[in-house]
Amino acid sequence: MTCLRELNLSRCTKISNAGMQHLQYVQDLRKLSLSETAVTAAGITCLSSLVNLTFLDLGGLPITDASLGSLQ
């Protein structure tokens, strides 16, 4: 699964922070949609290792600007 480039998990309410721990190893991931999932700021920090990520949809999530700082 390391060659995965796009993943849309929007509206998958069972997707949580635990799932984000697995995604951090998908280094080729470029587009990720997580809107309306159960992911929180803690889960977003797991994505900081995804250096090829160019699109991230976090619509409807309880994410603050501070939690996005880990992605820079």
Coordinates of C-alpha atoms in Angstrom, one line a residue:
M1 CA 0.0 0.0 0.0
T2 CA 3.0 2.3 0.0
C3 CA 2.3 3.3 -3.6
L4 CA -1.1 4.8 -2.8
R5 CA -1.4 8.4 -4.1
E6 CA -5.0 9.4 -3.5
L7 CA -7.3 8.4 -0.7
N8 CA -10.8 9.6 0.0
L9 CA -12.1 8.7 3.5
S10 CA -14.7 11.5 3.7
R11 CA -17.8 10.6 5.6
C12 CA -16.3 7.4 6.9
T13 CA -17.2 8.0 10.5
K14 CA -15.2 5.0 11.8
I15 CA -11.9 6.5 10.7
S16 CA -10.2 7.8 13.8
N17 CA -6.8 8.9 15.1
A18 CA -5.8 5.2 15.2
G19 CA -6.2 5.0 11.5
M20 CA -3.9 8.0 11.0
Q21 CA -1.1 6.2 12.6
H22 CA -1.2 3.7 9.7
L23 CA -1.3 6.4 7.0
Q24 CA 1.9 7.9 8.1
Y25 CA 3.8 5.2 6.3
V26 CA 2.2 5.8 2.9
Q27 CA 5.0 8.1 1.7
D28 CA 3.7 8.5 -1.9
L29 CA 0.3 9.9 -0.7
R30 CA -0.5 13.2 -2.4
K31 CA -4.2 13.7 -1.9
L32 CA -6.1 12.8 1.3
S33 CA -9.7 13.6 2.1
L34 CA -10.8 13.2 5.8
S35 CA -13.8 15.4 6.0
E36 CA -16.6 14.4 8.4
T37 CA -14.5 11.6 10.0
A38 CA -13.7 11.1 13.7
V39 CA -10.1 12.4 13.3
T40 CA -9.0 15.0 15.8
A41 CA -5.9 17.3 16.0
A42 CA -4.0 14.4 17.6
G43 CA -4.5 12.3 14.5
I44 CA -3.5 15.1 12.2
T45 CA 0.0 15.3 13.8
C46 CA 0.6 11.7 12.5
L47 CA 0.5 13.0 9.0
S48 CA 3.5 15.3 9.4
S49 CA 5.8 12.6 7.8
L50 CA 3.8 12.7 4.5
V51 CA 6.2 15.1 2.7
N52 CA 4.5 14.5 -0.7
L53 CA 1.0 15.5 0.5
T54 CA -0.3 18.4 -1.6
F55 CA -4.0 18.3 -0.9
L56 CA -5.7 17.7 2.5
D57 CA -9.5 18.0 3.0
L58 CA -10.3 18.4 6.7
G59 CA -13.8 19.8 6.3
G60 CA -16.1 19.4 9.3
L61 CA -13.2 18.4 11.7
P62 CA -12.5 20.0 15.1
I63 CA -9.0 21.2 13.9
T64 CA -7.4 24.5 14.9
D65 CA -4.7 26.5 13.2
A66 CA -2.3 25.4 15.9
S67 CA -2.8 21.7 15.1
L68 CA -2.1 22.4 11.4
G69 CA 1.3 23.8 12.4
S70 CA 2.6 20.3 12.7
L71 CA 2.1 19.8 9.0
Q72 CA 4.4 22.6 7.9

